JSON list of C-alpha atoms in Angstrom, two decimals:
[
{"chain": "A", "resi": 387, "resn": "MET", "atom": "CA", "xyz": [109.94, 163.73, 101.86]},
{"chain": "A", "resi": 388, "resn": "ILE", "atom": "CA", "xyz": [106.42, 164.34, 101.74]},
{"chain": "A", "resi": 389, "resn": "ALA", "atom": "CA", "xyz": [106.41, 160.99, 100.05]},
{"chain": "A", "resi": 390, "resn": "LEU", "atom": "CA", "xyz": [107.71, 159.64, 103.03]},
{"chain": "A", "resi": 391, "resn": "TYR", "atom": "CA", "xyz": [105.70, 161.44, 105.10]},
{"chain": "A", "resi": 392, "resn": "THR", "atom": "CA", "xyz": [102.59, 159.78, 103.27]},
{"chain": "A", "resi": 393, "resn": "LEU", "atom": "CA", "xyz": [104.07, 156.63, 102.86]},
{"chain": "A", "resi": 394, "resn": "MET", "atom": "CA", "xyz": [104.72, 156.15, 106.91]},
{"chain": "A", "resi": 395, "resn": "GLU", "atom": "CA", "xyz": [101.60, 157.11, 107.29]},
{"chain": "A", "resi": 396, "resn": "GLY", "atom": "CA", "xyz": [99.49, 155.03, 105.54]},
{"chain": "A", "resi": 397, "resn": "ILE", "atom": "CA", "xyz": [101.75, 152.10, 107.28]},
{"chain": "A", "resi": 398, "resn": "ILE", "atom": "CA", "xyz": [100.53, 153.35, 110.39]},
{"chain": "A", "resi": 399, "resn": "ALA", "atom": "CA", "xyz": [97.06, 153.78, 109.81]},
{"chain": "A", "resi": 400, "resn": "PHE", "atom": "CA", "xyz": [97.50, 149.85, 108.10]},
{"chain": "A", "resi": 401, "resn": "PHE", "atom": "CA", "xyz": [98.48, 148.51, 111.53]},
{"chain": "A", "resi": 402, "resn": "LEU", "atom": "CA", "xyz": [95.89, 150.30, 113.70]},
{"chain": "A", "resi": 403, "resn": "ILE", "atom": "CA", "xyz": [92.86, 148.91, 111.55]},
{"chain": "A", "resi": 404, "resn": "ALA", "atom": "CA", "xyz": [94.37, 145.88, 110.97]},
{"chain": "A", "resi": 405, "resn": "GLY", "atom": "CA", "xyz": [94.80, 145.60, 115.11]},
{"chain": "A", "resi": 406, "resn": "SER", "atom": "CA", "xyz": [91.77, 146.87, 115.70]},
{"chain": "A", "resi": 407, "resn": "ILE", "atom": "CA", "xyz": [89.85, 144.40, 113.85]},
{"chain": "A", "resi": 408, "resn": "PHE", "atom": "CA", "xyz": [91.92, 141.63, 115.06]},
{"chain": "A", "resi": 409, "resn": "ALA", "atom": "CA", "xyz": [90.75, 142.60, 118.70]},
{"chain": "A", "resi": 410, "resn": "LEU", "atom": "CA", "xyz": [87.38, 143.02, 117.80]},
{"chain": "A", "resi": 411, "resn": "ILE", "atom": "CA", "xyz": [87.50, 139.07, 116.27]},
{"chain": "A", "resi": 412, "resn": "GLY", "atom": "CA", "xyz": [88.91, 138.03, 118.84]},
{"chain": "A", "resi": 413, "resn": "SER", "atom": "CA", "xyz": [86.26, 139.18, 121.81]},
{"chain": "A", "resi": 414, "resn": "LEU", "atom": "CA", "xyz": [83.27, 138.64, 119.33]},
{"chain": "A", "resi": 415, "resn": "GLY", "atom": "CA", "xyz": [85.04, 135.14, 119.37]},
{"chain": "A", "resi": 416, "resn": "LEU", "atom": "CA", "xyz": [85.23, 135.23, 124.04]},
{"chain": "A", "resi": 417, "resn": "ALA", "atom": "CA", "xyz": [81.31, 136.77, 124.10]},
{"chain": "A", "resi": 418, "resn": "ARG", "atom": "CA", "xyz": [80.21, 134.22, 121.05]},
{"chain": "A", "resi": 419, "resn": "MET", "atom": "CA", "xyz": [81.52, 130.92, 121.51]},
{"chain": "A", "resi": 420, "resn": "LYS", "atom": "CA", "xyz": [79.79, 127.62, 123.69]},
{"chain": "A", "resi": 421, "resn": "ASP", "atom": "CA", "xyz": [81.67, 126.78, 126.09]},
{"chain": "A", "resi": 422, "resn": "PHE", "atom": "CA", "xyz": [84.82, 127.57, 128.73]},
{"chain": "A", "resi": 423, "resn": "TYR", "atom": "CA", "xyz": [87.71, 125.51, 126.46]},
{"chain": "A", "resi": 424, "resn": "MET", "atom": "CA", "xyz": [86.31, 127.16, 122.23]},
{"chain": "A", "resi": 425, "resn": "ARG", "atom": "CA", "xyz": [86.50, 131.10, 123.58]},
{"chain": "A", "resi": 426, "resn": "LEU", "atom": "CA", "xyz": [90.37, 130.48, 125.59]},
{"chain": "A", "resi": 427, "resn": "HIS", "atom": "CA", "xyz": [91.31, 130.67, 122.07]},
{"chain": "A", "resi": 428, "resn": "GLY", "atom": "CA", "xyz": [90.25, 134.22, 120.74]},
{"chain": "A", "resi": 429, "resn": "PRO", "atom": "CA", "xyz": [91.98, 135.81, 123.78]},
{"chain": "A", "resi": 430, "resn": "SER", "atom": "CA", "xyz": [95.72, 134.89, 122.08]},
{"chain": "A", "resi": 431, "resn": "LYS", "atom": "CA", "xyz": [93.96, 136.13, 118.64]},
{"chain": "A", "resi": 432, "resn": "ILE", "atom": "CA", "xyz": [94.28, 139.89, 120.37]},
{"chain": "A", "resi": 433, "resn": "SER", "atom": "CA", "xyz": [96.90, 139.43, 122.92]},
{"chain": "A", "resi": 434, "resn": "THR", "atom": "CA", "xyz": [99.05, 138.74, 120.00]},
{"chain": "A", "resi": 435, "resn": "LEU", "atom": "CA", "xyz": [97.96, 140.11, 116.60]},
{"chain": "A", "resi": 436, "resn": "GLY", "atom": "CA", "xyz": [95.56, 142.85, 117.70]},
{"chain": "A", "resi": 437, "resn": "VAL", "atom": "CA", "xyz": [98.19, 144.37, 121.05]},
{"chain": "A", "resi": 438, "resn": "GLY", "atom": "CA", "xyz": [101.54, 143.39, 118.24]},
{"chain": "A", "resi": 439, "resn": "CYS", "atom": "CA", "xyz": [99.91, 145.36, 114.92]},
{"chain": "A", "resi": 440, "resn": "VAL", "atom": "CA", "xyz": [98.81, 148.38, 118.07]},
{"chain": "A", "resi": 441, "resn": "LEU", "atom": "CA", "xyz": [102.42, 148.37, 119.37]},
{"chain": "A", "resi": 442, "resn": "LEU", "atom": "CA", "xyz": [104.13, 148.32, 115.93]},
{"chain": "A", "resi": 443, "resn": "ALA", "atom": "CA", "xyz": [101.86, 151.54, 114.64]},
{"chain": "A", "resi": 444, "resn": "SER", "atom": "CA", "xyz": [103.96, 153.23, 117.53]},
{"chain": "A", "resi": 445, "resn": "ILE", "atom": "CA", "xyz": [107.07, 152.32, 117.17]},
{"chain": "A", "resi": 446, "resn": "ALA", "atom": "CA", "xyz": [106.56, 153.44, 113.98]},
{"chain": "A", "resi": 447, "resn": "TYR", "atom": "CA", "xyz": [105.24, 156.71, 114.89]},
{"chain": "A", "resi": 448, "resn": "PHE", "atom": "CA", "xyz": [107.32, 157.61, 117.21]},
{"chain": "A", "resi": 449, "resn": "SER", "atom": "CA", "xyz": [110.10, 157.12, 114.65]},
{"chain": "A", "resi": 450, "resn": "LEU", "atom": "CA", "xyz": [108.45, 158.88, 112.88]},
{"chain": "A", "resi": 451, "resn": "LEU", "atom": "CA", "xyz": [108.10, 162.02, 115.10]},
{"chain": "A", "resi": 452, "resn": "ASP", "atom": "CA", "xyz": [111.55, 162.09, 116.64]},
{"chain": "A", "resi": 453, "resn": "SER", "atom": "CA", "xyz": [113.44, 160.84, 113.39]},
{"chain": "A", "resi": 454, "resn": "GLY", "atom": "CA", "xyz": [115.25, 158.00, 114.87]},
{"chain": "A", "resi": 455, "resn": "PRO", "atom": "CA", "xyz": [114.51, 154.74, 116.05]},
{"chain": "A", "resi": 456, "resn": "SER", "atom": "CA", "xyz": [112.36, 154.05, 119.47]},
{"chain": "A", "resi": 457, "resn": "LEU", "atom": "CA", "xyz": [112.09, 150.55, 120.82]},
{"chain": "A", "resi": 458, "resn": "GLN", "atom": "CA", "xyz": [110.57, 150.92, 123.74]},
{"chain": "A", "resi": 459, "resn": "GLU", "atom": "CA", "xyz": [107.48, 149.44, 122.99]},
{"chain": "A", "resi": 460, "resn": "LEU", "atom": "CA", "xyz": [109.24, 146.52, 121.77]},
{"chain": "A", "resi": 461, "resn": "LEU", "atom": "CA", "xyz": [109.10, 145.74, 125.23]},
{"chain": "A", "resi": 462, "resn": "ILE", "atom": "CA", "xyz": [105.54, 145.63, 126.16]},
{"chain": "A", "resi": 463, "resn": "THR", "atom": "CA", "xyz": [105.40, 143.12, 123.11]},
{"chain": "A", "resi": 464, "resn": "ILE", "atom": "CA", "xyz": [107.98, 141.03, 124.48]},
{"chain": "A", "resi": 465, "resn": "PHE", "atom": "CA", "xyz": [106.94, 140.66, 127.62]},
{"chain": "A", "resi": 466, "resn": "LEU", "atom": "CA", "xyz": [102.56, 139.76, 125.79]},
{"chain": "A", "resi": 467, "resn": "PHE", "atom": "CA", "xyz": [104.50, 137.48, 123.74]},
{"chain": "A", "resi": 468, "resn": "ILE", "atom": "CA", "xyz": [106.09, 135.67, 126.59]},
{"chain": "A", "resi": 469, "resn": "THR", "atom": "CA", "xyz": [103.06, 136.18, 129.55]},
{"chain": "A", "resi": 470, "resn": "ALA", "atom": "CA", "xyz": [99.86, 134.73, 127.43]},
{"chain": "A", "resi": 471, "resn": "PRO", "atom": "CA", "xyz": [100.57, 131.34, 126.64]},
{"chain": "A", "resi": 472, "resn": "VAL", "atom": "CA", "xyz": [101.75, 130.71, 130.65]},
{"chain": "A", "resi": 473, "resn": "SER", "atom": "CA", "xyz": [98.36, 132.36, 131.08]},
{"chain": "A", "resi": 474, "resn": "ALA", "atom": "CA", "xyz": [96.39, 130.74, 128.88]},
{"chain": "A", "resi": 475, "resn": "HIS", "atom": "CA", "xyz": [97.66, 127.69, 130.92]},
{"chain": "A", "resi": 476, "resn": "LEU", "atom": "CA", "xyz": [97.27, 127.88, 134.36]},
{"chain": "A", "resi": 477, "resn": "LEU", "atom": "CA", "xyz": [93.17, 128.77, 133.17]},
{"chain": "A", "resi": 478, "resn": "SER", "atom": "CA", "xyz": [92.79, 125.75, 131.04]},
{"chain": "A", "resi": 479, "resn": "LYS", "atom": "CA", "xyz": [94.29, 123.98, 133.93]},
{"chain": "A", "resi": 480, "resn": "SER", "atom": "CA", "xyz": [92.16, 125.85, 136.34]},
{"chain": "A", "resi": 481, "resn": "ALA", "atom": "CA", "xyz": [89.27, 124.95, 134.28]},
{"chain": "A", "resi": 482, "resn": "LEU", "atom": "CA", "xyz": [90.50, 121.11, 133.65]},
{"chain": "A", "resi": 483, "resn": "HIS", "atom": "CA", "xyz": [90.08, 121.43, 137.70]},
{"chain": "A", "resi": 484, "resn": "GLN", "atom": "CA", "xyz": [86.49, 122.16, 137.75]},
{"chain": "A", "resi": 485, "resn": "LYS", "atom": "CA", "xyz": [85.45, 120.20, 135.21]},
{"chain": "A", "resi": 486, "resn": "LEU", "atom": "CA", "xyz": [84.10, 122.52, 133.47]},
{"chain": "A", "resi": 487, "resn": "GLU", "atom": "CA", "xyz": [80.72, 121.53, 131.29]},
{"chain": "A", "resi": 488, "resn": "ARG", "atom": "CA", "xyz": [81.75, 120.99, 127.74]},
{"chain": "A", "resi": 489, "resn": "ASP", "atom": "CA", "xyz": [79.84, 121.76, 124.50]},
{"chain": "A", "resi": 490, "resn": "PRO", "atom": "CA", "xyz": [79.21, 118.29, 122.62]},
{"chain": "A", "resi": 491, "resn": "ARG", "atom": "CA", "xyz": [81.33, 119.79, 119.33]},
{"chain": "A", "resi": 492, "resn": "THR", "atom": "CA", "xyz": [84.45, 120.15, 121.53]},
{"chain": "A", "resi": 493, "resn": "ARG", "atom": "CA", "xyz": [87.52, 118.11, 120.19]},
{"chain": "A", "resi": 494, "resn": "GLY", "atom": "CA", "xyz": [89.44, 115.77, 122.33]},
{"chain": "A", "resi": 495, "resn": "ASN", "atom": "CA", "xyz": [89.12, 113.69, 125.65]},
{"chain": "A", "resi": 496, "resn": "PRO", "atom": "CA", "xyz": [90.93, 114.93, 128.28]},
{"chain": "A", "resi": 497, "resn": "GLN", "atom": "CA", "xyz": [91.78, 112.54, 131.00]},
{"chain": "A", "resi": 498, "resn": "GLU", "atom": "CA", "xyz": [90.15, 115.34, 134.26]},
{"chain": "A", "resi": 499, "resn": "LEU", "atom": "CA", "xyz": [86.90, 115.00, 131.92]},
{"chain": "A", "resi": 500, "resn": "GLN", "atom": "CA", "xyz": [85.95, 111.22, 131.54]},
{"chain": "A", "resi": 501, "resn": "GLU", "atom": "CA", "xyz": [83.95, 109.97, 134.38]},
{"chain": "A", "resi": 502, "resn": "ASP", "atom": "CA", "xyz": [81.81, 112.78, 134.32]},
{"chain": "A", "resi": 503, "resn": "ASP", "atom": "CA", "xyz": [82.01, 112.30, 130.32]},
{"chain": "A", "resi": 504, "resn": "ASP", "atom": "CA", "xyz": [80.70, 108.75, 130.02]},
{"chain": "A", "resi": 505, "resn": "GLU", "atom": "CA", "xyz": [76.95, 108.46, 129.03]},
{"chain": "A", "resi": 506, "resn": "HIS", "atom": "CA", "xyz": [76.92, 110.91, 126.31]},
{"chain": "A", "resi": 507, "resn": "THR", "atom": "CA", "xyz": [80.16, 110.17, 124.21]},
{"chain": "A", "resi": 508, "resn": "SER", "atom": "CA", "xyz": [80.39, 106.98, 124.94]},
{"chain": "A", "resi": 509, "resn": "GLU", "atom": "CA", "xyz": [80.93, 105.56, 121.86]},
{"chain": "A", "resi": 510, "resn": "GLU", "atom": "CA", "xyz": [83.89, 107.78, 121.13]},
{"chain": "A", "resi": 511, "resn": "SER", "atom": "CA", "xyz": [87.50, 105.84, 120.64]},
{"chain": "A", "resi": 512, "resn": "PRO", "atom": "CA", "xyz": [89.54, 106.77, 123.70]},
{"chain": "A", "resi": 513, "resn": "GLN", "atom": "CA", "xyz": [91.76, 108.92, 121.42]},
{"chain": "A", "resi": 514, "resn": "GLY", "atom": "CA", "xyz": [88.85, 111.51, 120.60]},
{"chain": "A", "resi": 515, "resn": "SER", "atom": "CA", "xyz": [90.71, 113.52, 119.10]},
{"chain": "A", "resi": 516, "resn": "SER", "atom": "CA", "xyz": [90.72, 111.77, 116.37]},
{"chain": "A", "resi": 517, "resn": "LYS", "atom": "CA", "xyz": [86.94, 112.02, 114.94]},
{"chain": "A", "resi": 518, "resn": "LEU", "atom": "CA", "xyz": [86.38, 113.85, 112.18]},
{"chain": "A", "resi": 519, "resn": "PRO", "atom": "CA", "xyz": [83.49, 116.43, 112.26]},
{"chain": "B", "resi": 1194, "resn": "MET", "atom": "CA", "xyz": [94.69, 159.91, 107.11]},
{"chain": "B", "resi": 1195, "resn": "LEU", "atom": "CA", "xyz": [95.84, 159.17, 110.48]},
{"chain": "B", "resi": 1196, "resn": "ASP", "atom": "CA", "xyz": [93.12, 160.51, 112.57]},
{"chain": "B", "resi": 1197, "resn": "PHE", "atom": "CA", "xyz": [90.79, 158.65, 111.10]},
{"chain": "B", "resi": 1198, "resn": "ALA", "atom": "CA", "xyz": [92.17, 155.76, 111.88]},
{"chain": "B", "resi": 1199, "resn": "LEU", "atom": "CA", "xyz": [92.95, 156.28, 115.13]},
{"chain": "B", "resi": 1200, "resn": "LYS", "atom": "CA", "xyz": [89.36, 156.81, 115.46]},
{"chain": "B", "resi": 1201, "resn": "VAL", "atom": "CA", "xyz": [88.46, 154.09, 114.49]},
{"chain": "B", "resi": 1202, "resn": "SER", "atom": "CA", "xyz": [90.24, 151.65, 115.59]},
{"chain": "B", "resi": 1203, "resn": "VAL", "atom": "CA", "xyz": [90.30, 153.30, 119.22]},
{"chain": "B", "resi": 1204, "resn": "VAL", "atom": "CA", "xyz": [85.70, 152.66, 118.47]},
{"chain": "B", "resi": 1205, "resn": "LEU", "atom": "CA", "xyz": [86.85, 149.31, 117.79]},
{"chain": "B", "resi": 1206, "resn": "PHE", "atom": "CA", "xyz": [88.64, 148.30, 121.07]},
{"chain": "B", "resi": 1207, "resn": "ALA", "atom": "CA", "xyz": [85.98, 150.25, 122.64]},
{"chain": "B", "resi": 1208, "resn": "ILE", "atom": "CA", "xyz": [83.43, 147.31, 121.34]},
{"chain": "B", "resi": 1209, "resn": "ALA", "atom": "CA", "xyz": [85.71, 144.85, 121.90]},
{"chain": "B", "resi": 1210, "resn": "VAL", "atom": "CA", "xyz": [86.11, 145.96, 125.72]},
{"chain": "B", "resi": 1211, "resn": "ILE", "atom": "CA", "xyz": [82.54, 146.24, 126.19]},
{"chain": "B", "resi": 1212, "resn": "LEU", "atom": "CA", "xyz": [82.16, 142.70, 124.64]},
{"chain": "B", "resi": 1213, "resn": "ASN", "atom": "CA", "xyz": [84.78, 141.51, 127.26]},
{"chain": "B", "resi": 1214, "resn": "LEU", "atom": "CA", "xyz": [82.59, 143.52, 130.03]},
{"chain": "B", "resi": 1215, "resn": "TYR", "atom": "CA", "xyz": [79.88, 141.03, 128.97]},
{"chain": "B", "resi": 1216, "resn": "ARG", "atom": "CA", "xyz": [81.67, 137.77, 129.82]},
{"chain": "B", "resi": 1217, "resn": "VAL", "atom": "CA", "xyz": [82.72, 139.43, 132.93]},
{"chain": "B", "resi": 1218, "resn": "ALA", "atom": "CA", "xyz": [79.59, 139.79, 133.87]},
{"chain": "B", "resi": 1219, "resn": "VAL", "atom": "CA", "xyz": [77.55, 136.65, 132.53]},
{"chain": "B", "resi": 1220, "resn": "GLY", "atom": "CA", "xyz": [79.88, 134.03, 132.23]},
{"chain": "B", "resi": 1221, "resn": "PRO", "atom": "CA", "xyz": [79.00, 131.37, 134.05]},
{"chain": "B", "resi": 1222, "resn": "SER", "atom": "CA", "xyz": [82.13, 129.89, 135.31]},
{"chain": "B", "resi": 1223, "resn": "LEU", "atom": "CA", "xyz": [85.04, 132.26, 137.25]},
{"chain": "B", "resi": 1224, "resn": "PRO", "atom": "CA", "xyz": [87.53, 131.48, 134.40]},
{"chain": "B", "resi": 1225, "resn": "ASP", "atom": "CA", "xyz": [85.16, 132.88, 132.26]},
{"chain": "B", "resi": 1226, "resn": "ARG", "atom": "CA", "xyz": [85.67, 135.83, 134.04]},
{"chain": "B", "resi": 1227, "resn": "ILE", "atom": "CA", "xyz": [89.05, 135.45, 134.34]},
{"chain": "B", "resi": 1228, "resn": "LEU", "atom": "CA", "xyz": [89.77, 134.77, 131.12]},
{"chain": "B", "resi": 1229, "resn": "ALA", "atom": "CA", "xyz": [87.57, 138.13, 130.07]},
{"chain": "B", "resi": 1230, "resn": "LEU", "atom": "CA", "xyz": [89.37, 140.10, 132.76]},
{"chain": "B", "resi": 1231, "resn": "ASP", "atom": "CA", "xyz": [92.93, 139.24, 131.21]},
{"chain": "B", "resi": 1232, "resn": "THR", "atom": "CA", "xyz": [91.70, 139.97, 127.59]},
{"chain": "B", "resi": 1233, "resn": "MET", "atom": "CA", "xyz": [90.54, 143.41, 128.68]},
{"chain": "B", "resi": 1234, "resn": "TYR", "atom": "CA", "xyz": [93.99, 144.05, 130.31]},
{"chain": "B", "resi": 1235, "resn": "VAL", "atom": "CA", "xyz": [95.08, 143.59, 127.73]},
{"chain": "B", "resi": 1236, "resn": "ASN", "atom": "CA", "xyz": [92.66, 145.45, 125.50]},
{"chain": "B", "resi": 1237, "resn": "SER", "atom": "CA", "xyz": [93.76, 148.82, 127.72]},
{"chain": "B", "resi": 1238, "resn": "ILE", "atom": "CA", "xyz": [97.26, 148.24, 127.36]},
{"chain": "B", "resi": 1239, "resn": "ALA", "atom": "CA", "xyz": [95.48, 149.17, 123.88]},
{"chain": "B", "resi": 1240, "resn": "LEU", "atom": "CA", "xyz": [93.98, 151.36, 124.52]},
{"chain": "B", "resi": 1241, "resn": "ILE", "atom": "CA", "xyz": [96.67, 153.34, 126.36]},
{"chain": "B", "resi": 1242, "resn": "VAL", "atom": "CA", "xyz": [99.18, 153.39, 123.65]},
{"chain": "B", "resi": 1243, "resn": "LEU", "atom": "CA", "xyz": [96.60, 154.76, 121.00]},
{"chain": "B", "resi": 1244, "resn": "PHE", "atom": "CA", "xyz": [95.71, 157.21, 123.57]},
{"chain": "B", "resi": 1245, "resn": "GLY", "atom": "CA", "xyz": [99.35, 158.31, 123.75]},
{"chain": "B", "resi": 1246, "resn": "ILE", "atom": "CA", "xyz": [99.51, 158.21, 119.99]},
{"chain": "B", "resi": 1247, "resn": "TRP", "atom": "CA", "xyz": [96.90, 160.70, 120.05]},
{"chain": "B", "resi": 1248, "resn": "LEU", "atom": "CA", "xyz": [98.18, 163.19, 122.17]},
{"chain": "B", "resi": 1249, "resn": "GLY", "atom": "CA", "xyz": [101.96, 162.47, 121.07]},
{"chain": "B", "resi": 1250, "resn": "HIS", "atom": "CA", "xyz": [103.47, 161.69, 124.05]},
{"chain": "B", "resi": 1251, "resn": "ARG", "atom": "CA", "xyz": [105.56, 158.77, 125.22]},
{"chain": "B", "resi": 1252, "resn": "THR", "atom": "CA", "xyz": [104.71, 159.16, 129.42]},
{"chain": "B", "resi": 1253, "resn": "TYR", "atom": "CA", "xyz": [101.42, 156.82, 129.24]},
{"chain": "B", "resi": 1254, "resn": "PHE", "atom": "CA", "xyz": [104.07, 154.28, 128.01]},
{"chain": "B", "resi": 1255, "resn": "GLU", "atom": "CA", "xyz": [105.30, 153.33, 131.57]},
{"chain": "B", "resi": 1256, "resn": "ALA", "atom": "CA", "xyz": [101.55, 152.88, 132.89]},
{"chain": "B", "resi": 1257, "resn": "ALA", "atom": "CA", "xyz": [100.99, 150.79, 129.49]},
{"chain": "B", "resi": 1258, "resn": "LEU", "atom": "CA", "xyz": [104.01, 148.49, 130.97]},
{"chain": "B", "resi": 1259, "resn": "LEU", "atom": "CA", "xyz": [102.91, 148.80, 134.07]},
{"chain": "B", "resi": 1260, "resn": "ILE", "atom": "CA", "xyz": [99.07, 147.80, 133.74]},
{"chain": "B", "resi": 1261, "resn": "ALA", "atom": "CA", "xyz": [100.96, 143.90, 131.43]},
{"chain": "B", "resi": 1262, "resn": "MET", "atom": "CA", "xyz": [102.99, 143.42, 133.97]},
{"chain": "B", "resi": 1263, "resn": "LEU", "atom": "CA", "xyz": [100.10, 143.84, 137.33]},
{"chain": "B", "resi": 1264, "resn": "GLY", "atom": "CA", "xyz": [98.37, 141.87, 135.09]},
{"chain": "B", "resi": 1265, "resn": "PHE", "atom": "CA", "xyz": [99.65, 139.06, 134.20]},
{"chain": "B", "resi": 1266, "resn": "VAL", "atom": "CA", "xyz": [100.81, 138.57, 138.09]},
{"chain": "B", "resi": 1267, "resn": "SER", "atom": "CA", "xyz": [97.04, 139.36, 139.01]},
{"chain": "B", "resi": 1268, "resn": "THR", "atom": "CA", "xyz": [96.34, 136.41, 136.48]},
{"chain": "B", "resi": 1269, "resn": "VAL", "atom": "CA", "xyz": [98.52, 133.65, 137.74]},
{"chain": "B", "resi": 1270, "resn": "ALA", "atom": "CA", "xyz": [97.57, 134.63, 141.54]},
{"chain": "B", "resi": 1271, "resn": "VAL", "atom": "CA", "xyz": [94.02, 134.31, 140.19]},
{"chain": "B", "resi": 1272, "resn": "CYS", "atom": "CA", "xyz": [94.10, 130.88, 138.98]},
{"chain": "B", "resi": 1273, "resn": "LYS", "atom": "CA", "xyz": [96.95, 129.34, 140.96]},
{"chain": "B", "resi": 1274, "resn": "TYR", "atom": "CA", "xyz": [94.32, 129.77, 143.75]},
{"chain": "B", "resi": 1275, "resn": "LEU", "atom": "CA", "xyz": [91.59, 128.17, 141.39]},
{"chain": "B", "resi": 1276, "resn": "LEU", "atom": "CA", "xyz": [94.03, 125.78, 141.43]},
{"chain": "B", "resi": 1277, "resn": "ARG", "atom": "CA", "xyz": [95.53, 124.85, 144.71]},
{"chain": "B", "resi": 1278, "resn": "GLY", "atom": "CA", "xyz": [93.05, 127.44, 147.45]},
{"chain": "B", "resi": 1279, "resn": "ASP", "atom": "CA", "xyz": [96.19, 129.10, 148.18]},
{"chain": "B", "resi": 1280, "resn": "ILE", "atom": "CA", "xyz": [98.63, 131.28, 146.71]},
{"chain": "B", "resi": 1281, "resn": "ILE", "atom": "CA", "xyz": [102.07, 131.23, 148.65]},
{"chain": "B", "resi": 1282, "resn": "GLU", "atom": "CA", "xyz": [102.18, 127.53, 149.77]}
]
């Protein structure tokens, strides 16, 4: 029984540390990257991997505390997994609508950004995403 | 071991929230600020769940669920306002 408790404690600690490291890396990407279209990449890691790991740790901890399964935290996980792509899609649509500036290293050449982009990326082919880095 | 891991993860999540706050303050455009606020509510959900683990209570789970739902609705509302100039047409 003591061995089971020690093992579960190690698993919970691993999930907590892994989730918080994912969250720190995602927020660092949000703070450090160049333009909005790059910055959109970091927070999706937080809401899937970071909070997912923390909620798994919470499920394991409360299951151990009550000596029975406690699956309430799965509600938050499922809700976040469903809503994260929707909000990211809406954010990118509003950014394209506002014609935000983009870094020349950002790949892709969407229709909405093409007319004010002609002077410095005119040598690109229309399918700019096939360009090698 | 669990106490130490809890403390370390609370500190890392606090640093993440501070980085998001920097992006809210600096962010050159409105979608940047909305994205940073969206990330901040996700981080605060994780902080509340960690607080519940710390106290050993189940009470804080409902608060985390409420923040998840209201945060998503507010993000969608502000994005819709930026896109269409109106929320409910």
